[in-house]
Amino acid sequence: MKFSLKILLWMIAVMALALGFSGFYLVNFVFETSLEREVGQALDESSILSFAFETAALSVPSKYSVMPDSTVEEIASNLESGGKDSRRRVRISDEGKHVLYVSDGFETDFTILTQTSETVKAYQVISAGEKYYIHTGVSVNALGRVLYLETMRDVTEVFSERSVGFSLYRRVTLVMLLAGAVIMHLISSVLTKPIRLLTRATKRMAAGDYAYRARQISRDELGQLTRDFNRMAKALKRNVDRLEEEIEAREEFMGAFAHELKTPLTAIIGYADMLRSHKLDEEKSFMSANYIYTEGKRLEAMSLRLLDIIVAGKNSPELAEFSAGSIFDYLRKMFTGTRDMEFCFSYEEGTAVAEVNLIKTVLVNLIDNACKSSEPGSLIEVQGYALEEGYRFAVRDHGIGIPEEEVRKITKAFYMVDKSRARSKNGAGLGLALCVEILKIHHSKLQIESVPGRGSCFSFVLPVCMDFDEERKAETT
């Protein structure tokens, strides 16, 4: 069942109960007020008739010491005839509560008569067929006799008015329920429109349209729900895009990995087969063995790089504070005189927090890439700067540079801007991918600046001790 229909049915039920109880109370209140007024008038009329009876008894000749029954009947008849217009009905009983006079149509029991005494007035509302009466009883003292006077007052009109009131209120209630149903249907449709829009959005997203957003039409809780849903959808789309990029990158990685394996394995198998199946002279045998050795070393280097990337992505670094000078002393000893390049090491004194061996690996890879992209004898600059936010390392070369469209891709595994040049120097496109993974676990990022034909600068910033500790605590929390 739709939510709007539930709201409509509940509101109709609430309205029906409210109108029913209020109508019942209102009509009954009017009825009881009218009936109470009629009872008061009936009791007043009974008292007036009692007084009239006693007054008439005073005119009885003095020769009677006790009023005879015939006189009682005569007075009662006169009292009845005096109220013809009101259809008055009376009944007179003697001291023993035996009936002396009764009007035509006075058909009722003796309950009131048994309850009436010299000190007690009694009344009750009775029904006779389709009519309703107020039956009253009162005692009368006349010439030494105690008589009992009963009257019946017709109050059928009061009950008829109640029936008409209930009938009218039922019709009014029905009309109000119908009108209320129409109005509540419109209101529920307006109130639940954000829910319908959210439902439509979820269906569109379930069908694969992650860019679809629900339209916000209110600023209440449902509007807030719509905003939260759109934020969730936006985050979901980012995650889906990221997963798609990761899947695409994984597929590219597998393709590149297969290609990188195929090339050296083809050479190894080919030259091994040549050595196995042909008798070669010493020079060709050496050349074949050298190709096998070279390609084998290339496979070994590629395997070690891949292992380093996997390990770097899964392990946490063993942090320690170190000075920049110790890093630059290590790099100067490692590269000075070992490459056909001109190196310039310049740095400012400072400290940082990291796993020193991993940072050395990053810098060695960056310097190695700078050498591969530069001509022999070119200048390679390795620099260090102390900043407020940390310590910055930079490796700058003056080689071939990187096209702008290639900058975002070069950190992917097996990606090489110039594949022939990289392979000629035993490159596999894994060095920068390893650097990115190591810097990621150090909460740092590789920054690349490059101009084709003029060279490139690779840099990163290691946070200082205090900032790094606070970041770790925040992530742990």
Short mmCIF file of C-alpha atoms in Angstrom, two decimals:
data_model
loop_
_atom_site.label_atom_id
_atom_site.label_comp_id
_atom_site.label_asym_id
_atom_site.label_seq_id
_atom_site.Cartn_x
_atom_site.Cartn_y
_atom_site.Cartn_z
CA MET A 1 0.00 0.00 0.00
CA LYS A 2 1.33 3.43 -0.91
CA PHE A 3 2.44 5.72 1.89
CA SER A 4 0.16 8.53 0.67
CA LEU A 5 -2.81 6.13 0.77
CA LYS A 6 -1.88 5.11 4.32
CA ILE A 7 -1.81 8.77 5.37
CA LEU A 8 -5.19 9.31 3.67
CA LEU A 9 -6.82 6.31 5.37
CA TRP A 10 -5.43 7.18 8.79
CA MET A 11 -6.59 10.78 8.48
CA ILE A 12 -10.08 9.67 7.40
CA ALA A 13 -10.21 7.29 10.37
CA VAL A 14 -9.09 10.04 12.76
CA MET A 15 -11.58 12.50 11.27
CA ALA A 16 -14.40 9.95 11.46
CA LEU A 17 -13.66 9.23 15.13
CA ALA A 18 -13.30 12.91 15.97
CA LEU A 19 -16.48 13.92 14.16
CA GLY A 20 -18.38 10.92 15.53
CA PHE A 21 -17.48 11.56 19.16
CA SER A 22 -17.93 15.32 18.90
CA GLY A 23 -21.28 14.94 17.10
CA PHE A 24 -22.52 12.39 19.62
CA TYR A 25 -21.48 14.66 22.49
CA LEU A 26 -22.99 17.79 20.92
CA VAL A 27 -26.38 16.26 20.00
CA ASN A 28 -26.62 14.49 23.36
CA PHE A 29 -25.73 17.70 25.18
CA VAL A 30 -28.54 19.57 23.41
CA PHE A 31 -30.92 16.65 24.03
CA GLU A 32 -30.10 16.36 27.74
CA THR A 33 -30.42 20.11 28.18
CA SER A 34 -33.87 20.10 26.53
CA LEU A 35 -34.95 17.03 28.48
CA GLU A 36 -33.77 18.58 31.73
CA ARG A 37 -35.79 21.68 30.92
CA GLU A 38 -38.88 19.56 30.19
CA VAL A 39 -38.44 17.64 33.46
CA GLY A 40 -38.27 20.92 35.34
CA GLN A 41 -41.41 22.15 33.63
CA ALA A 42 -43.17 18.84 34.34
CA LEU A 43 -42.28 19.03 38.04
CA ASP A 44 -43.39 22.67 38.18
CA GLU A 45 -46.66 21.75 36.46
CA SER A 46 -47.15 18.90 38.97
CA SER A 47 -46.66 21.34 41.86
CA ILE A 48 -49.13 23.80 40.28
CA LEU A 49 -51.73 21.07 39.83
CA SER A 50 -51.20 19.97 43.43
CA PHE A 51 -51.76 23.52 44.62
CA ALA A 52 -54.83 23.84 42.35
CA PHE A 53 -56.20 20.59 43.73
CA GLU A 54 -55.77 21.76 47.33
CA THR A 55 -57.36 25.12 46.49
CA ALA A 56 -60.35 23.41 44.87
CA ALA A 57 -60.72 21.20 47.92
CA LEU A 58 -61.22 24.29 50.08
CA SER A 59 -64.46 25.07 48.22
CA VAL A 60 -66.04 21.77 49.20
CA PRO A 61 -69.12 22.30 51.46
CA SER A 62 -68.32 22.17 55.17
CA LYS A 63 -70.87 19.47 55.77
CA TYR A 64 -68.17 17.00 54.68
CA SER A 65 -65.52 16.39 57.28
CA VAL A 66 -63.68 14.14 54.84
CA MET A 67 -63.59 14.71 51.10
CA PRO A 68 -65.63 12.05 49.34
CA ASP A 69 -64.22 10.11 46.39
CA SER A 70 -66.81 11.64 44.05
CA THR A 71 -65.51 15.10 44.80
CA VAL A 72 -61.95 13.92 44.20
CA GLU A 73 -62.98 12.58 40.78
CA GLU A 74 -64.80 15.85 39.97
CA ILE A 75 -61.77 18.00 40.86
CA ALA A 76 -59.46 15.66 38.91
CA SER A 77 -61.71 15.89 35.87
CA ASN A 78 -61.66 19.67 36.07
CA LEU A 79 -57.87 19.68 36.31
CA GLU A 80 -57.61 17.44 33.24
CA SER A 81 -60.06 19.50 31.18
CA GLY A 82 -58.19 22.66 32.11
CA GLY A 83 -55.15 21.35 30.24
CA LYS A 84 -56.69 20.08 27.02
CA ASP A 85 -54.39 22.16 24.88
CA SER A 86 -51.33 20.49 26.37
CA ARG A 87 -52.86 17.03 26.28
CA ARG A 88 -52.52 16.75 30.03
CA ARG A 89 -53.07 13.34 31.58
CA VAL A 90 -53.61 12.79 35.30
CA ARG A 91 -54.19 9.97 37.74
CA ILE A 92 -55.47 10.34 41.34
CA SER A 93 -54.99 7.64 43.97
CA ASP A 94 -56.20 7.48 47.58
CA GLU A 95 -54.31 6.90 50.80
CA GLY A 96 -53.97 3.21 50.04
CA LYS A 97 -52.70 4.11 46.55
CA HIS A 98 -55.82 2.78 44.91
CA VAL A 99 -56.75 4.62 41.75
CA LEU A 100 -59.70 7.00 42.10
CA TYR A 101 -59.43 8.74 38.73
CA VAL A 102 -57.36 8.17 35.60
CA SER A 103 -57.33 10.01 32.25
CA ASP A 104 -57.78 8.18 28.99
CA GLY A 105 -54.51 6.94 27.62
CA PHE A 106 -52.76 7.03 31.00
CA GLU A 107 -51.15 3.68 30.40
CA THR A 108 -48.20 3.23 32.68
CA ASP A 109 -47.13 1.12 35.60
CA PHE A 110 -47.24 2.05 39.27
CA THR A 111 -43.49 2.47 39.78
CA ILE A 112 -43.72 6.20 40.40
CA LEU A 113 -46.76 5.77 42.65
CA THR A 114 -44.89 3.34 44.90
CA GLN A 115 -41.95 5.75 45.12
CA THR A 116 -44.08 8.80 45.96
CA SER A 117 -44.77 9.74 49.60
CA GLU A 118 -45.80 12.82 51.55
CA THR A 119 -42.20 14.02 51.58
CA VAL A 120 -40.94 12.62 48.25
CA LYS A 121 -41.65 13.74 44.71
CA ALA A 122 -40.76 11.25 41.98
CA TYR A 123 -40.51 11.26 38.20
CA GLN A 124 -39.32 9.09 35.31
CA VAL A 125 -39.16 9.26 31.51
CA ILE A 126 -41.21 6.52 29.89
CA SER A 127 -42.02 5.47 26.35
CA ALA A 128 -45.43 4.40 25.13
CA GLY A 129 -45.33 3.15 21.57
CA GLU A 130 -43.65 5.88 19.49
CA LYS A 131 -44.21 8.58 22.12
CA TYR A 132 -42.23 9.64 25.18
CA TYR A 133 -43.58 11.09 28.44
CA ILE A 134 -42.34 12.48 31.73
CA HIS A 135 -44.28 10.69 34.49
CA THR A 136 -44.40 12.63 37.80
CA GLY A 137 -45.88 11.85 41.21
CA VAL A 138 -46.67 14.15 44.16
CA SER A 139 -48.77 13.94 47.34
CA VAL A 140 -51.82 16.22 47.96
CA ASN A 141 -53.36 17.13 51.37
CA ALA A 142 -57.08 17.88 51.04
CA LEU A 143 -59.64 17.94 53.88
CA GLY A 144 -57.73 15.52 56.02
CA ARG A 145 -56.94 13.15 53.19
CA VAL A 146 -53.56 12.34 51.67
CA LEU A 147 -53.98 11.77 47.94
CA TYR A 148 -51.43 11.08 45.24
CA LEU A 149 -51.44 13.06 42.00
CA GLU A 150 -49.64 11.68 38.92
CA THR A 151 -49.18 13.51 35.59
CA MET A 152 -47.81 12.59 32.18
CA ARG A 153 -46.18 15.29 30.02
CA ASP A 154 -45.58 14.52 26.32
CA VAL A 155 -41.89 15.10 25.41
CA THR A 156 -41.87 13.18 22.14
CA GLU A 157 -40.70 16.32 20.34
CA VAL A 158 -37.48 16.39 22.34
CA PHE A 159 -36.64 12.81 21.32
CA SER A 160 -37.64 13.57 17.74
CA GLU A 161 -35.27 16.53 17.71
CA ARG A 162 -32.48 14.25 18.92
CA SER A 163 -33.16 11.78 16.10
CA VAL A 164 -33.22 14.62 13.58
CA GLY A 165 -29.96 15.98 15.07
CA PHE A 166 -28.21 12.61 14.75
CA SER A 167 -29.49 12.18 11.19
CA LEU A 168 -28.38 15.68 10.22
CA TYR A 169 -24.99 15.23 11.86
CA ARG A 170 -24.44 11.92 10.06
CA ARG A 171 -25.05 13.64 6.74
CA VAL A 172 -22.80 16.53 7.69
CA THR A 173 -20.11 14.08 8.84
CA LEU A 174 -20.33 12.15 5.58
CA VAL A 175 -19.99 15.35 3.55
CA MET A 176 -17.05 16.51 5.70
CA LEU A 177 -15.35 13.12 5.37
CA LEU A 178 -15.69 13.21 1.59
CA ALA A 179 -14.41 16.77 1.42
CA GLY A 180 -11.66 15.94 3.90
CA ALA A 181 -10.68 12.87 1.87
CA VAL A 182 -10.23 15.00 -1.25
CA ILE A 183 -8.25 17.64 0.64
CA MET A 184 -6.13 15.05 2.47
CA HIS A 185 -5.46 13.25 -0.80
CA LEU A 186 -4.04 16.48 -2.22
CA ILE A 187 -2.07 17.18 0.96
CA SER A 188 -0.69 13.63 1.18
CA SER A 189 0.31 13.80 -2.49
CA VAL A 190 2.20 17.03 -1.85
CA LEU A 191 3.80 15.71 1.37
CA THR A 192 4.90 12.42 -0.19
CA LYS A 193 6.16 13.91 -3.45
CA PRO A 194 9.77 14.02 -2.15
CA ILE A 195 9.47 10.31 -1.33
CA ARG A 196 8.25 9.58 -4.87
CA LEU A 197 11.16 11.57 -6.27
CA LEU A 198 13.58 9.63 -4.05
CA THR A 199 12.01 6.36 -5.19
CA ARG A 200 12.45 7.38 -8.82
CA ALA A 201 16.06 8.33 -8.12
CA THR A 202 16.80 4.97 -6.47
CA LYS A 203 15.30 3.13 -9.44
CA ARG A 204 17.40 5.18 -11.87
CA MET A 205 20.51 4.50 -9.83
CA ALA A 206 19.65 0.81 -9.56
CA ALA A 207 19.46 0.78 -13.37
CA GLY A 208 23.01 2.14 -13.54
CA ASP A 209 22.39 5.90 -13.91
CA TYR A 210 24.66 7.00 -11.05
CA ALA A 211 24.68 10.62 -12.25
CA TYR A 212 20.94 11.03 -11.60
CA ARG A 213 19.98 13.17 -8.61
CA ALA A 214 16.68 13.55 -6.78
CA ARG A 215 15.05 16.97 -7.07
CA GLN A 216 14.73 18.80 -3.75
CA ILE A 217 11.33 20.53 -3.40
CA SER A 218 11.18 21.28 0.33
CA ARG A 219 13.36 22.44 3.21
CA ASP A 220 11.89 20.20 5.91
CA GLU A 221 13.09 16.78 7.10
CA LEU A 222 12.24 15.23 3.72
CA GLY A 223 14.24 17.97 2.04
CA GLN A 224 17.15 17.16 4.34
CA LEU A 225 16.70 13.49 3.45
CA THR A 226 16.86 14.41 -0.25
CA ARG A 227 20.07 16.39 0.30
CA ASP A 228 21.60 13.51 2.24
CA PHE A 229 20.51 11.07 -0.47
CA ASN A 230 22.12 13.22 -3.18
CA ARG A 231 25.31 13.45 -1.14
CA MET A 232 25.25 9.67 -0.73
CA ALA A 233 24.65 9.27 -4.48
CA LYS A 234 27.55 11.62 -5.21
CA ALA A 235 29.84 9.65 -2.91
CA LEU A 236 28.60 6.39 -4.46
CA LYS A 237 29.34 7.70 -7.95
CA ARG A 238 32.84 8.69 -6.85
CA ASN A 239 33.39 5.20 -5.45
CA VAL A 240 31.99 3.58 -8.58
CA ASP A 241 34.20 5.78 -10.77
CA ARG A 242 37.17 4.94 -8.58
CA LEU A 243 36.40 1.22 -8.79
CA GLU A 244 36.03 1.47 -12.55
CA GLU A 245 39.35 3.30 -12.73
CA GLU A 246 40.94 0.66 -10.52
CA ILE A 247 39.51 -2.12 -12.68
CA GLU A 248 40.72 -0.36 -15.80
CA ALA A 249 44.11 0.23 -14.21
CA ARG A 250 44.25 -3.43 -13.15
CA GLU A 251 43.44 -4.56 -16.66
CA GLU A 252 46.08 -2.22 -18.04
CA PHE A 253 48.47 -3.51 -15.40
CA MET A 254 47.84 -7.13 -16.34
CA GLY A 255 48.21 -6.35 -20.04
CA ALA A 256 51.41 -4.43 -19.47
CA PHE A 257 52.71 -7.09 -17.09
CA ALA A 258 52.02 -9.83 -19.64
CA HIS A 259 53.71 -7.76 -22.33
CA GLU A 260 56.72 -7.02 -20.15
CA LEU A 261 57.05 -10.71 -19.36
CA LYS A 262 56.59 -11.78 -22.95
CA THR A 263 59.42 -9.67 -24.36
CA PRO A 264 62.28 -10.93 -22.16
CA LEU A 265 60.92 -14.47 -22.02
CA THR A 266 60.76 -14.60 -25.83
CA ALA A 267 64.38 -13.49 -26.04
CA ILE A 268 65.47 -15.91 -23.30
CA ILE A 269 63.66 -18.88 -24.88
CA GLY A 270 64.86 -17.99 -28.37
CA TYR A 271 68.52 -17.66 -27.48
CA ALA A 272 68.37 -20.69 -25.16
CA ASP A 273 66.90 -22.74 -28.00
CA MET A 274 69.63 -21.47 -30.32
CA LEU A 275 72.30 -22.55 -27.87
CA ARG A 276 70.58 -25.92 -27.40
CA SER A 277 69.91 -26.79 -31.05
CA HIS A 278 72.87 -25.21 -32.92
CA LYS A 279 76.60 -25.38 -32.69
CA LEU A 280 77.64 -21.76 -32.46
CA ASP A 281 81.04 -20.20 -32.49
CA GLU A 282 82.39 -18.60 -29.35
CA GLU A 283 81.29 -15.06 -30.26
CA LYS A 284 77.67 -16.03 -31.02
CA SER A 285 77.51 -18.25 -27.96
CA PHE A 286 78.70 -15.37 -25.78
CA MET A 287 76.22 -13.00 -27.43
CA SER A 288 73.34 -15.45 -26.87
CA ALA A 289 74.34 -16.07 -23.26
CA ASN A 290 74.68 -12.31 -22.71
CA TYR A 291 71.13 -11.72 -24.05
CA ILE A 292 69.82 -14.46 -21.76
CA TYR A 293 71.67 -12.94 -18.77
CA THR A 294 70.55 -9.38 -19.57
CA GLU A 295 66.90 -10.30 -20.00
CA GLY A 296 67.04 -12.52 -16.92
CA LYS A 297 68.41 -9.62 -14.85
CA ARG A 298 65.64 -7.44 -16.25
CA LEU A 299 63.03 -10.00 -15.14
CA GLU A 300 64.69 -10.17 -11.72
CA ALA A 301 64.64 -6.38 -11.34
CA MET A 302 61.03 -6.23 -12.43
CA SER A 303 60.05 -8.97 -9.96
CA LEU A 304 61.85 -7.22 -7.11
CA ARG A 305 60.17 -3.91 -7.96
CA LEU A 306 56.76 -5.56 -8.03
CA LEU A 307 57.47 -7.19 -4.67
CA ASP A 308 58.54 -3.84 -3.24
CA ILE A 309 55.28 -2.21 -4.44
CA ILE A 310 53.17 -4.99 -2.88
CA VAL A 311 55.08 -4.85 0.40
CA ALA A 312 55.00 -1.04 0.53
CA GLY A 313 51.22 -1.01 -0.01
CA LYS A 314 50.53 -3.48 2.82
CA ASN A 315 53.06 -2.68 5.54
CA SER A 316 53.16 0.28 7.91
CA PRO A 317 56.43 2.23 8.09
CA GLU A 318 58.71 2.05 11.12
CA LEU A 319 58.89 5.75 11.88
CA ALA A 320 61.96 7.47 13.19
CA GLU A 321 63.27 11.01 13.18
CA PHE A 322 66.26 11.59 10.88
CA SER A 323 68.30 14.52 9.61
CA ALA A 324 68.34 15.57 5.99
CA GLY A 325 72.14 15.60 6.02
CA SER A 326 72.34 11.82 6.54
CA ILE A 327 70.16 11.23 3.47
CA PHE A 328 72.22 13.50 1.24
CA ASP A 329 75.51 11.96 2.44
CA TYR A 330 74.15 8.53 1.44
CA LEU A 331 73.04 9.75 -2.00
CA ARG A 332 76.34 11.57 -2.66
CA LYS A 333 78.36 8.45 -1.91
CA MET A 334 76.05 6.25 -3.98
CA PHE A 335 75.90 8.29 -7.20
CA THR A 336 79.08 10.35 -7.34
CA GLY A 337 81.40 8.76 -9.90
CA THR A 338 79.07 5.84 -10.70
CA ARG A 339 77.07 7.47 -13.49
CA ASP A 340 78.08 9.45 -16.54
CA MET A 341 76.20 12.43 -15.11
CA GLU A 342 76.98 15.63 -13.28
CA PHE A 343 75.33 15.67 -9.83
CA CYS A 344 74.65 18.66 -7.62
CA PHE A 345 73.53 17.99 -4.03
CA SER A 346 72.30 21.04 -2.08
CA TYR A 347 70.19 21.08 1.05
CA GLU A 348 69.16 22.97 4.16
CA GLU A 349 69.55 21.48 7.60
CA GLY A 350 66.32 20.00 8.92
CA THR A 351 64.64 16.89 10.27
CA ALA A 352 61.62 14.78 9.35
CA VAL A 353 59.89 11.62 10.50
CA ALA A 354 59.78 8.56 8.19
CA GLU A 355 61.29 5.14 7.59
CA VAL A 356 64.72 6.17 6.32
CA ASN A 357 65.36 3.16 4.09
CA LEU A 358 62.06 3.65 2.24
CA ILE A 359 62.77 7.34 1.67
CA LYS A 360 66.21 6.41 0.35
CA THR A 361 64.48 4.01 -2.07
CA VAL A 362 62.22 6.83 -3.29
CA LEU A 363 65.12 9.21 -3.89
CA VAL A 364 67.25 6.53 -5.58
CA ASN A 365 64.40 5.74 -7.97
CA LEU A 366 63.79 9.42 -8.72
CA ILE A 367 67.51 10.00 -9.40
CA ASP A 368 67.64 6.84 -11.52
CA ASN A 369 64.67 8.05 -13.61
CA ALA A 370 66.32 11.47 -13.98
CA CYS A 371 69.45 9.77 -15.31
CA LYS A 372 67.44 7.68 -17.79
CA SER A 373 65.62 10.71 -19.18
CA SER A 374 68.79 12.78 -19.58
CA GLU A 375 71.67 12.70 -22.00
CA PRO A 376 75.11 11.62 -20.71
CA GLY A 377 76.88 14.46 -18.97
CA SER A 378 73.67 16.30 -18.08
CA LEU A 379 73.17 18.00 -14.73
CA ILE A 380 71.06 16.21 -12.08
CA GLU A 381 70.11 18.40 -9.09
CA VAL A 382 69.08 16.91 -5.77
CA GLN A 383 67.80 19.54 -3.34
CA GLY A 384 66.36 19.78 0.17
CA TYR A 385 64.36 22.61 1.78
CA ALA A 386 63.13 23.08 5.34
CA LEU A 387 59.51 24.33 5.27
CA GLU A 388 56.93 25.13 7.94
CA GLU A 389 54.82 22.10 7.02
CA GLY A 390 57.77 19.69 6.71
CA TYR A 391 60.91 18.93 4.73
CA ARG A 392 60.87 19.03 0.94
CA PHE A 393 63.04 16.78 -1.26
CA ALA A 394 63.35 17.55 -4.97
CA VAL A 395 65.13 15.85 -7.89
CA ARG A 396 65.50 18.00 -11.01
CA ASP A 397 66.85 16.97 -14.42
CA HIS A 398 67.35 18.82 -17.71
CA GLY A 399 66.40 15.99 -20.00
CA ILE A 400 63.62 15.27 -22.50
CA GLY A 401 60.74 16.23 -20.16
CA ILE A 402 57.24 14.79 -20.06
CA PRO A 403 54.24 15.91 -22.17
CA GLU A 404 51.42 17.42 -20.10
CA GLU A 405 48.95 14.68 -21.06
CA GLU A 406 51.40 12.02 -19.87
CA VAL A 407 52.10 13.48 -16.41
CA ARG A 408 49.07 11.84 -14.74
CA LYS A 409 49.88 8.43 -16.23
CA ILE A 410 53.56 8.00 -15.50
CA THR A 411 52.99 6.87 -11.90
CA LYS A 412 51.04 3.81 -13.09
CA ALA A 413 52.84 0.50 -13.05
CA PHE A 414 54.51 -0.44 -16.38
CA TYR A 415 53.69 2.93 -17.95
CA MET A 416 56.58 4.41 -19.92
CA VAL A 417 56.53 7.64 -21.91
CA ASP A 418 59.26 6.47 -24.30
CA LYS A 419 59.15 2.66 -24.21
CA SER A 420 62.13 2.09 -26.53
CA ARG A 421 64.34 4.46 -24.55
CA ALA A 422 63.21 2.94 -21.21
CA ARG A 423 63.76 -0.64 -22.32
CA SER A 424 67.16 0.20 -23.72
CA LYS A 425 68.13 1.21 -20.18
CA ASN A 426 66.44 -1.82 -18.56
CA GLY A 427 63.43 0.19 -17.43
CA ALA A 428 60.05 -1.45 -16.77
CA GLY A 429 57.95 1.52 -15.66
CA LEU A 430 57.77 0.44 -12.01
CA GLY A 431 60.03 2.94 -10.25
CA LEU A 432 57.55 5.81 -9.95
CA ALA A 433 54.72 3.43 -9.01
CA LEU A 434 56.87 2.22 -6.11
CA CYS A 435 57.64 5.83 -5.09
CA VAL A 436 53.93 6.69 -5.01
CA GLU A 437 53.13 3.70 -2.77
CA ILE A 438 55.95 4.52 -0.33
CA LEU A 439 54.97 8.20 -0.10
CA LYS A 440 51.32 7.24 0.38
CA ILE A 441 52.06 5.33 3.57
CA HIS A 442 54.06 8.36 4.74
CA HIS A 443 51.06 10.65 4.15
CA SER A 444 52.92 12.43 1.40
CA LYS A 445 52.39 12.86 -2.33
CA LEU A 446 54.67 12.94 -5.36
CA GLN A 447 54.57 16.30 -7.14
CA ILE A 448 55.62 16.47 -10.80
CA GLU A 449 56.61 19.56 -12.77
CA SER A 450 57.79 19.06 -16.33
CA VAL A 451 58.35 20.98 -19.55
CA PRO A 452 59.00 18.92 -22.71
CA GLY A 453 62.54 19.47 -23.96
CA ARG A 454 63.61 21.32 -20.79
CA GLY A 455 63.44 18.71 -18.07
CA SER A 456 61.39 17.65 -15.05
CA CYS A 457 61.28 18.13 -11.29
CA PHE A 458 59.97 15.41 -8.95
CA SER A 459 59.43 16.47 -5.34
CA PHE A 460 57.66 15.48 -2.13
CA VAL A 461 57.26 16.84 1.40
CA LEU A 462 57.66 14.76 4.54
CA PRO A 463 55.70 16.15 7.52
CA VAL A 464 57.52 17.31 10.61
CA CYS A 465 57.34 15.26 13.78
CA MET A 466 54.43 17.01 15.59
CA ASP A 467 52.12 17.32 12.58
CA PHE A 468 52.73 13.73 11.60
CA ASP A 469 51.91 12.41 15.09
CA GLU A 470 48.69 14.42 15.21
CA GLU A 471 47.66 13.07 11.81
CA ARG A 472 48.26 9.50 12.95
CA LYS A 473 46.21 10.09 16.12
CA ALA A 474 43.36 11.57 14.07
CA GLU A 475 43.34 8.58 11.73
CA THR A 476 43.44 6.15 14.67
CA THR A 477 40.51 7.93 16.30
#
